Amino acid sequence: MYKADKGSRNLKYSVIHLCSGTELVFKEVIRNKDWRLLFFNKKEATILNLQSGDFKGIGYETIIELLERECKIKIPDGDKEVLRKLRIKRNKIEHFRVKERASDIRKLIYEVFNVVVHFINNHIDLSNISPLSKKYIKSISSITMP
């Protein structure tokens, strides 16, 4: 269980969902390169399994590796460090009782947003996404540190 000052429940789920959402953004770029790369077990890489979601997907380390090797996208070391901190924080919050200052969590969320917005702006073709997705991207691009 996560324990922090005021607003801890919202912050807890913000971190958990931000971590998942970040991976989905990265996976979208990989999917556009070759959807079969999303499968942990390449023998299970069928369109039916992809459409049903009935497969074990790749993990964070593989995602970063594939972005760099297959998609030719260099993830700066500083961005990798921010994403590593997010994953560590998510694991602690989800699986253990931890005490964190809300301001520290908010700062990390802000840093991750900056990484994700930069990634989207440089590696996602915005002409191929829905108007609703464009609206969300625009809204997260305007987030400022509290």
GROMACS .gro file of C-alpha atoms in nm:
model
  146
    1MET     CA    1   0.000   0.000   0.000
    2TYR     CA    2   0.117   0.350  -0.081
    3LYS     CA    3   0.113   0.612   0.189
    4ALA     CA    4   0.186   0.978   0.124
    5ASP     CA    5   0.047   1.312   0.217
    6LYS     CA    6  -0.280   1.456   0.082
    7GLY     CA    7  -0.395   1.313  -0.252
    8SER     CA    8  -0.194   0.993  -0.219
    9ARG     CA    9  -0.458   0.769  -0.378
   10ASN     CA   10  -0.468   0.985  -0.691
   11LEU     CA   11  -0.090   1.002  -0.705
   12LYS     CA   12  -0.061   0.626  -0.661
   13TYR     CA   13  -0.282   0.555  -0.960
   14SER     CA   14  -0.126   0.839  -1.159
   15VAL     CA   15   0.213   0.668  -1.131
   16ILE     CA   16   0.075   0.323  -1.213
   17HIS     CA   17  -0.120   0.442  -1.516
   18LEU     CA   18   0.155   0.674  -1.637
   19CYS     CA   19   0.398   0.384  -1.639
   20SER     CA   20   0.158   0.167  -1.841
   21GLY     CA   21   0.069   0.450  -2.077
   22THR     CA   22   0.432   0.534  -2.143
   23GLU     CA   23   0.502   0.175  -2.244
   24LEU     CA   24   0.198   0.178  -2.475
   25VAL     CA   25   0.323   0.490  -2.653
   26PHE     CA   26   0.661   0.325  -2.709
   27LYS     CA   27   0.497  -0.001  -2.820
   28GLU     CA   28   0.293   0.189  -3.079
   29VAL     CA   29   0.613   0.293  -3.256
   30ILE     CA   30   0.737  -0.067  -3.244
   31ARG     CA   31   0.401  -0.194  -3.371
   32ASN     CA   32   0.425   0.040  -3.669
   33LYS     CA   33   0.772  -0.098  -3.746
   34ASP     CA   34   0.669  -0.465  -3.717
   35TRP     CA   35   0.381  -0.582  -3.496
   36ARG     CA   36   0.548  -0.921  -3.445
   37LEU     CA   37   0.816  -0.751  -3.236
   38LEU     CA   38   0.555  -0.695  -2.961
   39PHE     CA   39   0.545  -1.069  -2.883
   40PHE     CA   40   0.769  -1.211  -2.612
   41ASN     CA   41   0.738  -1.553  -2.777
   42LYS     CA   42   0.778  -1.497  -3.153
   43LYS     CA   43   0.610  -1.834  -3.226
   44GLU     CA   44   0.285  -1.684  -3.094
   45ALA     CA   45   0.305  -1.384  -3.329
   46THR     CA   46  -0.017  -1.419  -3.526
   47ILE     CA   47  -0.268  -1.156  -3.629
   48LEU     CA   48  -0.538  -1.341  -3.434
   49ASN     CA   49  -0.331  -1.328  -3.112
   50LEU     CA   50  -0.245  -0.964  -3.173
   51GLN     CA   51  -0.610  -0.866  -3.227
   52SER     CA   52  -0.731  -1.065  -2.926
   53GLY     CA   53  -0.444  -0.954  -2.704
   54ASP     CA   54  -0.395  -1.321  -2.615
   55PHE     CA   55  -0.018  -1.323  -2.579
   56LYS     CA   56   0.263  -1.225  -2.346
   57GLY     CA   57   0.412  -0.899  -2.461
   58ILE     CA   58   0.761  -0.762  -2.437
   59GLY     CA   59   0.885  -0.589  -2.123
   60TYR     CA   60   1.037  -0.250  -2.062
   61GLU     CA   61   1.402  -0.343  -2.129
   62THR     CA   62   1.308  -0.507  -2.459
   63ILE     CA   63   1.095  -0.207  -2.556
   64ILE     CA   64   1.391   0.029  -2.517
   65GLU     CA   65   1.622  -0.213  -2.696
   66LEU     CA   66   1.383  -0.248  -2.992
   67LEU     CA   67   1.325   0.125  -3.018
   68GLU     CA   68   1.699   0.174  -3.049
   69ARG     CA   69   1.789  -0.129  -3.261
   70GLU     CA   70   1.488  -0.181  -3.486
   71CYS     CA   71   1.334   0.167  -3.498
   72LYS     CA   72   1.669   0.353  -3.492
   73ILE     CA   73   1.549   0.582  -3.213
   74LYS     CA   74   1.815   0.685  -2.963
   75ILE     CA   75   1.666   0.725  -2.617
   76PRO     CA   76   1.887   0.973  -2.429
   77ASP     CA   77   2.045   0.839  -2.110
   78GLY     CA   78   1.871   1.109  -1.906
   79ASP     CA   79   1.532   0.998  -2.039
   80LYS     CA   80   1.616   0.635  -1.964
   81GLU     CA   81   1.699   0.736  -1.607
   82VAL     CA   82   1.367   0.919  -1.563
   83LEU     CA   83   1.180   0.617  -1.701
   84ARG     CA   84   1.381   0.383  -1.475
   85LYS     CA   85   1.283   0.595  -1.173
   86LEU     CA   86   0.919   0.576  -1.280
   87ARG     CA   87   0.929   0.197  -1.304
   88ILE     CA   88   1.097   0.165  -0.965
   89LYS     CA   89   0.846   0.402  -0.808
   90ARG     CA   90   0.555   0.216  -0.971
   91ASN     CA   91   0.678  -0.117  -0.838
   92LYS     CA   92   0.722   0.018  -0.485
   93ILE     CA   93   0.382   0.187  -0.488
   94GLU     CA   94   0.201  -0.112  -0.632
   95HIS     CA   95   0.362  -0.388  -0.430
   96PHE     CA   96   0.482  -0.238  -0.103
   97ARG     CA   97   0.387   0.013   0.157
   98VAL     CA   98   0.604   0.315   0.101
   99LYS     CA   99   0.605   0.666   0.230
  100GLU     CA  100   0.683   0.933  -0.026
  101ARG     CA  101   0.638   1.305  -0.037
  102ALA     CA  102   0.366   1.405  -0.281
  103SER     CA  103   0.589   1.681  -0.417
  104ASP     CA  104   0.855   1.423  -0.514
  105ILE     CA  105   0.597   1.210  -0.693
  106ARG     CA  106   0.457   1.513  -0.877
  107LYS     CA  107   0.807   1.613  -0.987
  108LEU     CA  108   0.870   1.265  -1.129
  109ILE     CA  109   0.534   1.267  -1.309
  110TYR     CA  110   0.622   1.603  -1.463
  111GLU     CA  111   0.962   1.473  -1.578
  112VAL     CA  112   0.803   1.166  -1.736
  113PHE     CA  113   0.544   1.382  -1.914
  114ASN     CA  114   0.829   1.583  -2.064
  115VAL     CA  115   0.999   1.265  -2.190
  116VAL     CA  116   0.675   1.127  -2.336
  117VAL     CA  117   0.570   1.454  -2.503
  118HIS     CA  118   0.914   1.490  -2.659
  119PHE     CA  119   0.898   1.127  -2.780
  120ILE     CA  120   0.550   1.174  -2.927
  121ASN     CA  121   0.643   1.498  -3.100
  122ASN     CA  122   0.948   1.335  -3.259
  123HIS     CA  123   0.838   0.978  -3.328
  124ILE     CA  124   0.459   0.957  -3.362
  125ASP     CA  125   0.291   1.060  -3.687
  126LEU     CA  126   0.012   1.280  -3.555
  127SER     CA  127  -0.169   1.270  -3.888
  128ASN     CA  128  -0.253   0.905  -3.825
  129ILE     CA  129  -0.413   0.942  -3.482
  130SER     CA  130  -0.767   1.019  -3.377
  131PRO     CA  131  -0.887   1.371  -3.297
  132LEU     CA  132  -0.938   1.262  -2.934
  133SER     CA  133  -0.577   1.141  -2.911
  134LYS     CA  134  -0.460   1.471  -3.057
  135LYS     CA  135  -0.661   1.653  -2.792
  136TYR     CA  136  -0.495   1.448  -2.514
  137ILE     CA  137  -0.149   1.507  -2.656
  138LYS     CA  138  -0.216   1.880  -2.670
  139SER     CA  139  -0.340   1.879  -2.310
  140ILE     CA  140  -0.036   1.695  -2.172
  141SER     CA  141   0.195   1.920  -2.371
  142SER     CA  142   0.068   2.217  -2.171
  143ILE     CA  143   0.131   2.069  -1.826
  144THR     CA  144   0.356   2.279  -1.608
  145MET     CA  145   0.531   2.191  -1.286
  146PRO     CA  146   0.314   2.283  -0.984
   0.00000   0.00000   0.00000
